[in-house]
Every structure is written in structure tokens, then in C-alpha cells.
Coordinates of C-alpha atoms in Angstrom, one line a residue:
M281 CA 128.0 81.2 126.7
L282 CA 127.1 78.2 128.9
M283 CA 125.3 80.5 131.4
F284 CA 123.4 82.1 128.5
C285 CA 122.2 78.7 127.2
V286 CA 121.1 77.7 130.7
L287 CA 119.1 80.9 131.1
M288 CA 117.5 80.4 127.7
V289 CA 116.4 76.9 128.7
L290 CA 114.9 78.2 131.9
I291 CA 113.0 80.9 130.1
L292 CA 111.5 78.5 127.6
H293 CA 110.4 76.2 130.3
M294 CA 109.0 78.7 132.8
N295 CA 105.5 80.2 132.5
V296 CA 105.9 83.0 130.0
H297 CA 104.2 86.1 131.4
C298 CA 102.9 89.0 129.4
V299 CA 103.8 92.3 131.1
Y300 CA 100.6 94.1 130.1
L301 CA 97.7 91.6 129.9
N302 CA 98.6 89.2 132.7
W303 CA 98.5 86.1 130.6
T304 CA 100.5 83.0 131.4
S305 CA 101.7 80.4 128.9
H306 CA 98.5 78.4 129.6
D307 CA 96.1 81.1 128.4
R308 CA 98.1 83.1 125.9
P309 CA 95.9 84.3 123.0
N310 CA 95.9 82.9 119.5
I311 CA 97.1 85.5 117.1
V312 CA 95.8 86.1 113.5
V313 CA 97.5 88.7 111.3
L314 CA 95.9 89.4 108.0
V315 CA 97.8 91.7 105.7
S316 CA 96.3 93.1 102.5
D317 CA 98.2 94.9 99.7
A318 CA 97.6 98.6 98.8
F319 CA 94.7 99.3 101.2
D320 CA 94.1 103.0 102.0
G321 CA 94.1 103.2 105.8
R322 CA 91.7 106.2 105.7
L323 CA 88.9 103.9 104.7
T324 CA 88.9 102.3 108.1
F325 CA 87.5 105.3 109.9
S326 CA 85.0 108.1 109.3
P327 CA 84.4 109.8 107.0
G328 CA 86.5 107.7 104.5
N329 CA 84.6 104.5 105.2
K330 CA 81.3 106.1 104.1
V331 CA 82.1 105.7 100.5
V332 CA 82.1 101.9 100.6
Q333 CA 80.6 99.1 102.6
L334 CA 83.2 97.5 104.8
P335 CA 81.2 95.5 107.4
Y336 CA 84.0 93.5 108.8
I337 CA 86.4 96.4 109.2
N338 CA 83.6 98.2 110.9
Y339 CA 83.1 95.2 113.1
M340 CA 86.7 95.3 114.1
R341 CA 86.4 99.0 114.9
E342 CA 83.4 98.3 117.2
M343 CA 85.0 95.2 118.9
G344 CA 88.5 96.5 119.1
A345 CA 90.9 99.4 118.5
V346 CA 91.6 101.4 115.3
F347 CA 94.7 103.5 114.8
L348 CA 93.8 106.7 113.0
N349 CA 97.4 107.6 112.0
S350 CA 99.1 104.3 111.0
Y351 CA 101.8 104.5 108.4
T352 CA 104.0 102.2 106.3
N353 CA 107.7 102.5 106.8
S354 CA 108.3 102.4 103.1
P355 CA 105.4 102.8 100.5
I356 CA 106.2 99.8 98.3
C357 CA 105.6 96.1 98.8
C358 CA 108.8 94.4 99.7
P359 CA 110.6 97.0 101.8
S360 CA 107.4 97.7 103.8
R361 CA 107.0 94.0 104.5
A362 CA 110.6 93.8 105.4
A363 CA 110.1 96.5 108.1
M364 CA 107.0 94.7 109.4
W365 CA 108.6 91.3 109.6
S366 CA 111.9 92.5 111.0
G367 CA 110.7 95.4 113.3
Q368 CA 113.4 97.6 111.9
F369 CA 113.5 100.7 109.7
V370 CA 114.4 100.3 106.1
H371 CA 117.8 102.0 106.4
L372 CA 118.8 99.4 109.0
T373 CA 117.7 96.4 106.9
Q374 CA 118.9 98.1 103.7
A375 CA 115.7 96.9 102.0
W376 CA 116.1 99.5 99.2
N377 CA 113.6 98.3 96.6
N378 CA 111.3 95.5 95.7
Y379 CA 114.4 93.4 94.7
K380 CA 116.6 93.9 97.8
C381 CA 114.9 93.1 101.1
L382 CA 115.5 90.8 104.0
D383 CA 117.8 87.8 104.0
P384 CA 115.8 84.6 104.3
S385 CA 117.7 83.9 107.6
A386 CA 116.4 87.0 109.3
T387 CA 114.6 86.4 112.6
T388 CA 111.0 87.4 112.2
W389 CA 108.4 87.8 114.9
M390 CA 106.8 84.6 113.7
A391 CA 110.1 82.8 114.4
H392 CA 110.1 84.1 117.9
L393 CA 106.5 82.9 118.4
G394 CA 107.4 79.4 117.2
K395 CA 110.4 79.2 119.6
S396 CA 108.1 80.3 122.5
G397 CA 105.6 77.5 122.0
Y398 CA 103.2 78.8 119.5
H399 CA 102.0 76.7 116.6
T400 CA 102.8 79.0 113.6
H401 CA 101.5 78.9 110.1
S402 CA 101.8 81.4 107.2
M403 CA 100.0 81.4 103.9
G404 CA 99.5 83.7 101.0
K405 CA 101.6 86.8 100.1
L406 CA 104.7 87.2 102.2
D407 CA 107.1 89.2 99.9
Y408 CA 109.7 90.3 102.4
T409 CA 112.8 88.5 101.2
S410 CA 115.2 89.5 98.4
G411 CA 115.3 88.4 94.8
H412 CA 111.7 88.7 93.7
H413 CA 109.7 91.0 91.4
S414 CA 110.3 91.8 87.8
V415 CA 113.5 92.8 86.1
S416 CA 111.8 96.0 85.0
N417 CA 111.0 96.9 88.6
R418 CA 114.6 96.6 89.8
V419 CA 116.1 98.3 86.7
E420 CA 113.8 101.2 87.1
A421 CA 114.9 101.6 90.7
W422 CA 118.6 101.3 89.9
T423 CA 118.4 103.9 87.1
R424 CA 116.2 106.5 88.9
D425 CA 119.2 109.0 89.0
V426 CA 119.6 108.9 85.2
P427 CA 118.3 112.2 83.8
F428 CA 115.7 110.8 81.5
L429 CA 111.9 110.7 81.8
L430 CA 110.2 107.5 80.7
R431 CA 106.7 106.1 81.3
Q432 CA 107.2 102.9 83.4
E433 CA 103.6 101.9 83.9
G434 CA 100.5 101.4 81.9
R435 CA 97.9 104.2 82.0
P436 CA 95.4 103.3 84.9
V437 CA 92.2 101.8 83.5
T438 CA 89.2 100.0 84.8
D439 CA 87.9 96.5 83.9
L440 CA 84.3 95.4 84.9
V441 CA 83.9 91.6 84.8
G442 CA 81.1 89.2 85.6
D443 CA 77.7 90.2 86.8
T444 CA 75.9 91.0 90.0
S445 CA 76.4 87.5 91.2
T446 CA 80.2 87.4 90.6
K447 CA 81.7 87.5 94.1
R448 CA 85.0 85.9 93.5
V449 CA 86.9 88.2 91.2
M450 CA 90.4 87.8 92.7
T451 CA 90.4 84.0 92.7
K452 CA 94.0 83.6 94.0
D453 CA 93.2 85.6 97.1
W454 CA 89.9 83.7 97.6
N455 CA 91.8 80.4 97.3
I456 CA 94.2 81.6 100.1
T457 CA 91.2 82.6 102.1
D458 CA 89.6 79.2 101.7
V459 CA 92.8 77.5 102.8
A460 CA 92.9 79.8 105.9
V461 CA 89.3 79.0 106.8
Q462 CA 89.9 75.3 106.4
W463 CA 93.0 75.5 108.5
I464 CA 91.1 77.2 111.3
R465 CA 88.2 74.8 111.1
H466 CA 90.2 71.6 110.9
T467 CA 93.6 72.2 112.4
A468 CA 93.5 75.2 114.8
V469 CA 90.5 73.8 116.7
S470 CA 92.4 70.7 117.6
L471 CA 95.6 72.3 118.8
T472 CA 96.7 72.1 122.4
Q473 CA 98.9 75.1 122.1
P474 CA 98.2 78.7 121.1
F475 CA 98.6 79.4 117.4
A476 CA 99.8 82.3 115.2
L477 CA 98.3 82.5 111.7
Y478 CA 99.5 84.9 109.0
V479 CA 97.3 85.4 106.0
G480 CA 98.6 87.5 103.1
L481 CA 96.4 88.9 100.4
N482 CA 97.2 90.7 97.1
L483 CA 94.0 92.8 97.0
P484 CA 93.3 95.7 96.5
H485 CA 96.5 96.0 94.6
P486 CA 95.7 96.7 90.9
Y487 CA 95.9 93.9 88.4
C488 CA 98.5 93.6 85.6
T489 CA 97.5 95.2 82.4
D490 CA 97.9 92.2 80.1
S491 CA 97.5 94.1 76.9
L492 CA 100.9 95.8 77.5
G493 CA 102.7 92.5 77.3
P494 CA 104.8 90.3 79.6
T495 CA 106.6 93.2 81.3
A496 CA 103.4 95.1 82.2
G497 CA 102.9 96.5 85.6
G498 CA 99.7 96.6 87.6
S499 CA 97.5 99.4 86.3
T500 CA 94.1 97.7 85.9
F501 CA 91.5 98.3 88.6
R502 CA 89.2 95.2 88.2
T503 CA 86.0 94.4 89.9
S504 CA 82.5 93.0 89.3
P505 CA 79.0 94.7 89.6
Y506 CA 78.5 92.7 92.8
W507 CA 81.3 94.7 94.5
L508 CA 80.7 97.9 92.7
N509 CA 77.2 97.9 94.2
K510 CA 78.9 98.2 97.6
V511 CA 80.3 101.6 96.6
S512 CA 78.3 104.8 97.1
Y513 CA 79.1 106.3 93.8
D514 CA 77.8 109.8 94.8
Q515 CA 80.3 109.8 97.6
V516 CA 83.3 109.1 95.3
S517 CA 85.2 112.4 95.2
V518 CA 87.3 113.7 92.3
P519 CA 90.5 114.9 94.0
K520 CA 91.9 118.3 93.3
W521 CA 95.2 118.4 91.4
L522 CA 98.0 121.0 91.4
R523 CA 98.8 122.3 88.0
V524 CA 101.7 120.3 86.4
E525 CA 104.0 123.4 86.6
D526 CA 103.3 123.8 90.3
M527 CA 104.1 120.2 91.3
H528 CA 107.2 119.3 93.4
P529 CA 109.9 117.9 91.0
V530 CA 109.8 114.5 92.6
D531 CA 106.0 114.4 92.4
Y532 CA 106.1 115.3 88.7
Y533 CA 108.6 112.6 88.0
S534 CA 106.3 110.1 89.7
T535 CA 103.3 111.4 87.8
F536 CA 105.1 111.1 84.5
T537 CA 106.7 107.7 85.1
K538 CA 103.3 106.3 86.3
N539 CA 101.8 107.4 83.0
C540 CA 99.4 109.9 84.6
S541 CA 100.6 113.2 83.0
G542 CA 98.0 113.0 80.2
H543 CA 94.4 114.1 80.2
F544 CA 91.8 112.3 82.4
T545 CA 88.1 113.0 82.4
E546 CA 86.3 113.3 85.7
E547 CA 84.4 110.2 84.8
E548 CA 87.6 108.3 84.3
I549 CA 89.0 109.5 87.6
R550 CA 85.7 108.7 89.5
N551 CA 85.5 105.3 88.0
I552 CA 89.1 104.4 88.9
R553 CA 88.4 105.4 92.5
A554 CA 85.1 103.6 92.6
F555 CA 86.6 100.4 91.2
Y556 CA 89.4 100.7 93.8
Y557 CA 86.9 101.0 96.6
A558 CA 85.1 98.0 95.3
M559 CA 88.3 96.0 95.4
C560 CA 88.6 97.1 99.0
A561 CA 85.1 95.7 99.7
E562 CA 86.2 92.4 98.2
T563 CA 89.2 92.4 100.6
D564 CA 86.9 93.1 103.5
S565 CA 84.8 90.1 102.6
M566 CA 87.9 87.9 102.8
L567 CA 88.7 89.3 106.2
G568 CA 85.1 88.4 107.2
E569 CA 85.5 84.8 106.1
V570 CA 88.5 84.5 108.5
I571 CA 86.6 86.2 111.4
D572 CA 83.5 84.1 110.8
S573 CA 85.5 80.9 110.9
L574 CA 87.0 81.9 114.2
R575 CA 83.6 82.7 115.6
D576 CA 82.0 79.5 114.3
T577 CA 84.7 77.4 115.9
G578 CA 84.6 79.2 119.3
L579 CA 88.1 80.5 118.9
L580 CA 87.3 84.2 118.4
N581 CA 87.1 85.1 122.1
R582 CA 90.6 83.6 122.5
T583 CA 92.1 85.2 119.5
V584 CA 93.7 88.6 118.8
V585 CA 93.0 89.6 115.2
L586 CA 95.2 92.3 113.5
F587 CA 94.4 93.7 110.1
T588 CA 96.8 96.0 108.2
S589 CA 98.4 96.6 104.7
D590 CA 101.8 97.1 103.4
H591 CA 100.9 100.5 101.9
G592 CA 97.9 102.3 100.4
D593 CA 97.0 103.4 96.9
L594 CA 96.7 107.0 95.7
A595 CA 93.8 106.1 93.4
M596 CA 94.3 109.2 91.3
E597 CA 95.0 111.6 94.2
H598 CA 97.8 114.0 93.3
R599 CA 97.5 112.9 89.7
Q600 CA 98.9 109.4 90.5
F601 CA 97.9 105.9 91.2
Y602 CA 99.9 103.2 92.9
K603 CA 102.1 104.0 95.9
M604 CA 105.8 105.2 96.0
S605 CA 104.8 108.5 97.6
M606 CA 104.5 110.0 101.1
F607 CA 101.1 111.4 100.4
E608 CA 98.4 110.0 102.7
G609 CA 96.7 107.8 100.1
S610 CA 100.0 106.0 99.6
S611 CA 101.6 106.0 103.1
H612 CA 98.6 105.8 105.4
V613 CA 97.7 102.1 106.2
P614 CA 94.9 100.4 108.1
L615 CA 95.7 99.1 111.5
L616 CA 92.9 97.5 113.6
I617 CA 93.3 95.1 116.5
M618 CA 90.6 93.2 118.4
G619 CA 90.6 90.4 120.9
P620 CA 91.0 89.6 124.6
G621 CA 92.6 92.5 126.5
V622 CA 91.9 95.1 123.7
K623 CA 89.6 98.0 124.4
T624 CA 86.4 98.0 122.3
G625 CA 85.3 100.9 120.2
F626 CA 88.7 102.6 120.9
E627 CA 90.4 105.1 118.6
I628 CA 94.1 106.0 118.9
S629 CA 95.3 109.1 117.1
L630 CA 99.0 108.7 118.0
P631 CA 101.1 108.1 114.9
V632 CA 102.3 104.5 114.7
S633 CA 103.9 102.4 111.9
L634 CA 104.3 98.8 110.7
V635 CA 107.6 98.3 112.7
D636 CA 105.4 98.4 115.8
I637 CA 103.7 95.2 114.8
Y638 CA 106.8 93.1 115.7
P639 CA 107.0 94.1 119.4
T640 CA 103.3 94.2 119.7
V641 CA 102.9 90.6 118.6
L642 CA 105.7 89.5 120.9
D643 CA 104.0 91.4 123.8
L644 CA 100.7 89.7 123.1
A645 CA 102.5 86.3 123.4
G646 CA 104.5 87.3 126.5
V647 CA 107.8 86.9 124.5
P648 CA 110.7 89.0 125.7
Q649 CA 111.7 91.8 123.2
P650 CA 115.0 91.4 121.4
G651 CA 117.3 94.3 121.1
G652 CA 117.6 96.5 118.1
L653 CA 114.0 96.9 117.2
S654 CA 112.8 100.2 115.7
G655 CA 109.2 99.7 116.8
H656 CA 107.4 100.0 120.1
S657 CA 104.6 97.7 121.5
L658 CA 101.1 99.0 120.9
I659 CA 99.7 96.9 123.7
P660 CA 99.8 99.8 126.3
L661 CA 97.8 101.9 123.8
V662 CA 95.1 99.4 123.0
S663 CA 94.7 97.8 126.4
G664 CA 94.8 101.0 128.5
V665 CA 97.3 99.3 130.8
S666 CA 100.7 101.0 131.3
A667 CA 103.9 99.6 132.7
Q668 CA 106.9 101.5 134.0
S669 CA 109.2 98.9 132.3
A670 CA 107.7 99.7 128.9
E671 CA 109.4 102.3 126.7
P672 CA 106.6 104.7 125.6
H673 CA 105.9 105.2 121.9
P674 CA 107.8 108.3 120.8
G675 CA 104.7 109.8 119.0
W676 CA 106.4 110.1 115.6
V677 CA 106.9 107.8 112.7
L678 CA 109.5 107.5 110.0
S679 CA 108.9 106.4 106.4
E680 CA 111.5 106.2 103.7
Y681 CA 111.5 105.3 100.0
H682 CA 114.4 104.4 97.7
G683 CA 112.7 102.5 94.8
C684 CA 111.3 103.2 91.4
N685 CA 109.0 105.9 90.2
A686 CA 110.7 108.5 92.4
N687 CA 114.0 110.0 91.4
A688 CA 115.4 110.8 94.9
S689 CA 115.5 109.0 98.2
T690 CA 112.6 110.2 100.2
Y691 CA 112.2 110.5 104.0
M692 CA 109.0 111.4 105.9
L693 CA 108.6 112.3 109.5
R694 CA 105.0 112.4 110.8
I695 CA 104.4 114.0 114.2
G696 CA 101.5 116.0 115.6
E697 CA 99.8 118.0 112.9
W698 CA 102.9 118.0 110.7
K699 CA 104.2 115.8 107.8
Y700 CA 107.8 116.7 106.9
I701 CA 109.3 115.2 103.7
T702 CA 112.9 115.7 102.7
Y703 CA 114.9 114.2 99.9
A704 CA 118.4 113.0 98.9
D705 CA 121.0 115.0 100.9
G706 CA 118.5 117.6 102.2
L707 CA 120.0 120.3 100.0
T708 CA 119.6 119.5 96.3
V709 CA 115.9 118.9 96.4
P710 CA 113.4 121.3 98.2
P711 CA 111.6 119.8 101.2
Q712 CA 107.8 119.6 101.7
L713 CA 105.8 120.4 104.8
F714 CA 102.1 119.8 105.2
N715 CA 99.8 120.7 108.1
L716 CA 97.4 117.8 108.0
S717 CA 95.0 119.5 110.5
K718 CA 94.4 122.3 108.0
D719 CA 95.3 120.6 104.7
E720 CA 94.1 117.0 104.6
S721 CA 94.5 116.9 100.8
E722 CA 98.2 117.9 101.0
L723 CA 97.9 120.6 98.3
R724 CA 99.7 123.4 100.2
N725 CA 103.4 122.8 100.8
V726 CA 104.1 125.3 103.5
A727 CA 107.9 124.6 104.0
S728 CA 108.9 128.1 102.9
H729 CA 106.4 129.6 105.4
F730 CA 107.6 127.6 108.4
P731 CA 111.4 127.4 108.1
D732 CA 111.7 127.0 111.9
V733 CA 109.3 124.0 111.9
C734 CA 111.3 122.4 109.0
Q735 CA 114.5 123.0 110.9
D736 CA 113.2 121.4 114.1
L737 CA 111.7 118.4 112.3
D738 CA 114.9 117.9 110.2
R739 CA 116.9 117.9 113.3
L740 CA 114.7 115.3 114.9
L741 CA 114.8 113.2 111.7
R742 CA 118.6 113.3 111.7
T743 CA 118.7 111.9 115.3
V744 CA 116.9 108.8 113.8
V745 CA 118.7 108.5 110.5
D746 CA 121.7 110.1 108.9
Y747 CA 119.7 110.4 105.7
P748 CA 122.3 112.1 103.5
S749 CA 124.6 109.2 104.1
V750 CA 121.8 106.7 103.5
S751 CA 120.9 108.4 100.2
Q752 CA 124.5 108.2 99.1
A753 CA 124.7 104.5 100.0
V754 CA 121.6 103.8 97.9
H755 CA 123.1 105.7 95.0
R756 CA 126.3 103.6 95.2
Y757 CA 124.2 100.4 95.4
N758 CA 122.1 101.4 92.4
K759 CA 125.1 102.0 90.2
Q760 CA 126.8 98.8 91.3
Q761 CA 123.8 96.6 90.8
F762 CA 123.0 98.1 87.4
L763 CA 126.6 97.7 86.2
E764 CA 126.7 94.0 87.3
W765 CA 123.3 93.4 85.6
K766 CA 124.5 95.1 82.4
Q767 CA 127.8 93.2 82.3
N768 CA 126.0 89.8 82.9
L769 CA 123.8 90.5 79.9
G770 CA 126.7 91.0 77.5
D771 CA 125.7 91.5 73.9
S772 CA 122.0 91.1 74.7
Y773 CA 122.0 94.3 76.9
S774 CA 120.6 96.7 74.3
Q775 CA 117.7 94.4 73.4
V776 CA 116.8 93.5 77.0
I777 CA 116.8 97.1 78.3
A778 CA 114.7 98.3 75.3
N779 CA 112.0 95.8 76.1
L780 CA 111.3 96.6 79.8
R781 CA 108.1 98.3 81.0
W782 CA 109.3 101.6 79.5
H783 CA 109.7 100.0 76.0
I784 CA 107.2 102.3 74.3
D785 CA 109.1 105.5 75.2
W786 CA 112.6 103.8 75.1
Q787 CA 112.3 102.6 71.5
K788 CA 111.6 106.1 70.3
D789 CA 115.2 107.1 70.9
A790 CA 117.1 104.0 72.3
Q791 CA 120.6 105.3 71.5
S792 CA 120.0 108.6 73.4
Y793 CA 118.8 106.8 76.5
E794 CA 121.7 104.3 76.4
R795 CA 124.1 107.3 76.2
D796 CA 122.3 108.9 79.3
I797 CA 123.0 105.7 81.2
E798 CA 126.6 105.6 80.2
E799 CA 127.1 109.2 81.3
W800 CA 125.5 108.4 84.6
L801 CA 127.7 105.3 85.2
L802 CA 130.8 107.4 84.5
G803 CA 129.7 110.4 86.5
E804 CA 130.1 111.2 90.2
S805 CA 127.3 112.2 92.6
T806 CA 127.2 113.0 96.3
S807 CA 123.5 113.7 96.6
G808 CA 122.0 110.3 96.0
G809 CA 119.5 111.7 93.5
D810 CA 118.7 115.3 92.7
G811 CA 115.0 115.1 91.9
T812 CA 115.5 116.5 88.4

């Protein structure tokens, strides 16, 4: 133990050396990580970005590197952020839903930077520790195996506010942006050590639908004419949908619980998508404020800027909004990096994911990598410099989902042209397989046509995660947590559960739904959800 402590002291006092970019502790770059919420990664490269003006994302593309196949490790807020901050897959951190994520004592990449001599500062939305989000959100996740079908969200709607001069729609995010800009202009410029700044935004996540009451979820796409004018309305597509009877059972469950199984006109769908893109434009402007402040202070050429998001938004693709799905709109996230040592105008098609941010940031800072990380440094990819000591990126990504609005644990492996999605124990729910090079819209599940591909990809997936065992662990956790919650409520249980986000449907037959839950609590299951 003594020798270990001595070695650590020596490491902290010696010149830290970055393997890839040849920086010493005296010229290590500043690092700015800006994370949005629910930003579709396909908008960061052509042709997706033609639908909306995103000047600062385009600037980052020109001045740095863009990853064309970057994915969330779990398409929901808290588990995704837990993966990003810990560098570990969700099944390792057991961040099963928006309520259960990282322990506050977990060692993040920001903590490593602080210990290595960086001045660190975080502001805005973090959302990677346990205990947050609404009661509805957690109860819906715990009861997803119960065989009832209840609408858990408000029907997606649009809300136009202000006029052509109204720029600040999401005032909370603008306030965070203002604080970040002031910190850069007044604090960062005077630092004698490199700094690491994290800025977390909530846009373009939909707003709460206030008319649905205090338990309402976020189903309102809100913007102003100022931002809507940034959208090329004639480029806004109306996505094709499968017939309801042809949908995968888990996708149908998601569609129904998200309140999207009813009729939508083409105008409604186009407007929802246009408003979403306008919200992305507002997000881009906030990114621009941060970049401009770095440029104005002379810090930009010494700063690596990274932009990403926790997940995307389906924006009515596959008859859904929100995330909680492995379809591209939900799982594909932006990832752009620019700064010293990063190639300019560089596109990387290799699949990567948010767990790669942890080792990447440490690599930028010349900080030794801890053991047990799921991710791989992206510095060899964006710098063009390789090193024999570096473990190459495997070329596949894993995403998994165990939360609400999906009635089976879901696992996605993305490699080459294929996206393989399997559920629960791999037996009780049919898998999905999409060839993204031929089916960008993911409307043709070809699993039955390519059984050998499914078998090979499933075998690879099982080398990464024993997913049937994980599904069963989640199933046990859900029952235990729900039972504890129910017991703690005592006599108020029936009233509380009847007034969660599903209250409109629940109160039509409350006794029946309570019986369904009691039967579920008494029953045994080995599948961890059956997708029915």
C-alpha cells in the first residue's frame, strides 16, 4: 500500500504526458463538454442537417471531426448519462431506469481531471445519480411486466410562442448558457492551469404538457417563429409507418403507452417534426454562445470542444415520439470534437458510443486510464495518430434499455451494416434485425431472412453481456422496488397509483388494474419481460 501511495505521488508531480498528442502538463488543452438532451445525431451530418440551420454544429464539422455512427448506451436520460460519466455499460452500473443510476460517490472522468491538476467546473443538467425524476416515471418502469396497456404520456402537441424576435424560448437553458459564457470570460481567462468545463442543457427535450396536471410528462414541442424560420419546412419529411398489426410487440407497447396509437394528420406530424428541428436550432445557438466566448477570449485554439447528447428523439418516426427505443431517431446521438490535435473536416463512420467519452477525455488530458472501463479512447480516430499501446476500438456498440414505455429489457448491437435488437431472455420475444445500408428507415425487420447473421450477432452480444441474466435481475429489482413503494404508501396506495401519468386510463377500471398488479407480484417469471 505504501509503495502504491508513493507511486501515485510521483505520477501526480511528474509531467503528465498524453500518449497520442504529445502534450505535457504545461500545454494540456482546456476541455469543454456540452451535452444536450434528446438531440437526433443524424442532424449533424448530410443529408439530415439540410432540414434546419445549425451553423455552429456545421462549424464544428468543418473545424473538427464528426462521428457518423455515434450511439447512446441507453436511450433514456439518467442511465445514458450514467454510462457517459462512468465509462461503463448500463448492466455494469445497474442504472436500470431514470430513478436508479450512479451512486454520488462514483468516480467520474471529471473527478480524474480534477485530481490531475485541471480546474473543473460543471453547470446545468447533470442527471446521472439515483433518486431523481417523477414517481410516475419510476412506477411505470417497475410495472412494465404487468400485462396491462395504459397511456403514460400526453399526446404529442406543438406550441408556438412569441414572435419573430423571440429568441430565448427555453429560458432555463439560456440562463445556464449565460453563466457558462460569463465563467469563460471572467474566470477561465485568468486561470493558470487548464480547465474542464461541463455544460448540460435540457433542449431539445420536449416540454411538460401543463394541461395534463402535475404528473404530466414532456409531450409539448415548443418554439417561436424566430426558430421556426430556421427550418426548411419543405424538407420536413412525414415518415412512413408500419400498420399497427405489423408492428413488433414491444414497439406497439411503446406506441400505445406514448399515446401515439390514435390518428395523426400529415400536418400534425410535419409540425411536430418542424418544431423539434426548431428546438434543435435553439440548442445550436447556445452551443454557439459558448464557442464564441472561447474565441473572443483567445481560448478557442487551446480548447478541445465536444458536443453530444444523452439520446435522440423519434419525433413521430415509427409512430412514436420521445426515446426509449433502439430505432435511429432515439439511439443515434451527435458526437463532434474540435480543437488542437483533432483533424479538421474529418468524418468517422466507425460505430462509437457515449462510454467512449470517459477514456477520450482522460486521453486528452494525459491522465492514465483506470481499469474496468467499457469504452475506448477516440483520440486515435480523430487525431490520425495510432499507438501500439492503445487498445483499438472494437467497431461495435452496445445499447440497452430497462425503463418505462417498453415492456421488455432491450439490447442492441450495432456493427457494420447491421443493427441487431434482442429482448428479455432472447427466446420469449422475437428479435429484430435491420440492414441500415439498405433500410435507413428501419421498416424491414429481416431477422427471419438472415438467421445466421442473428446467430452470429447474438453470440457476439453474449460475449459482452449475459443479457438473459441481466433481464432477470431487472425483473427482480422491479418487483422488489414496487413492493417496497406500495408498502410504504399504506392506505394511500390506491389513491396515489390512480393519479400517476396514466390516470386517465387507470381510473376507467382501477380495480381491474390493481388486480393485474397483485397477480404480477404473486407470479413467477424467468424471462424478465415477455413483450406482451
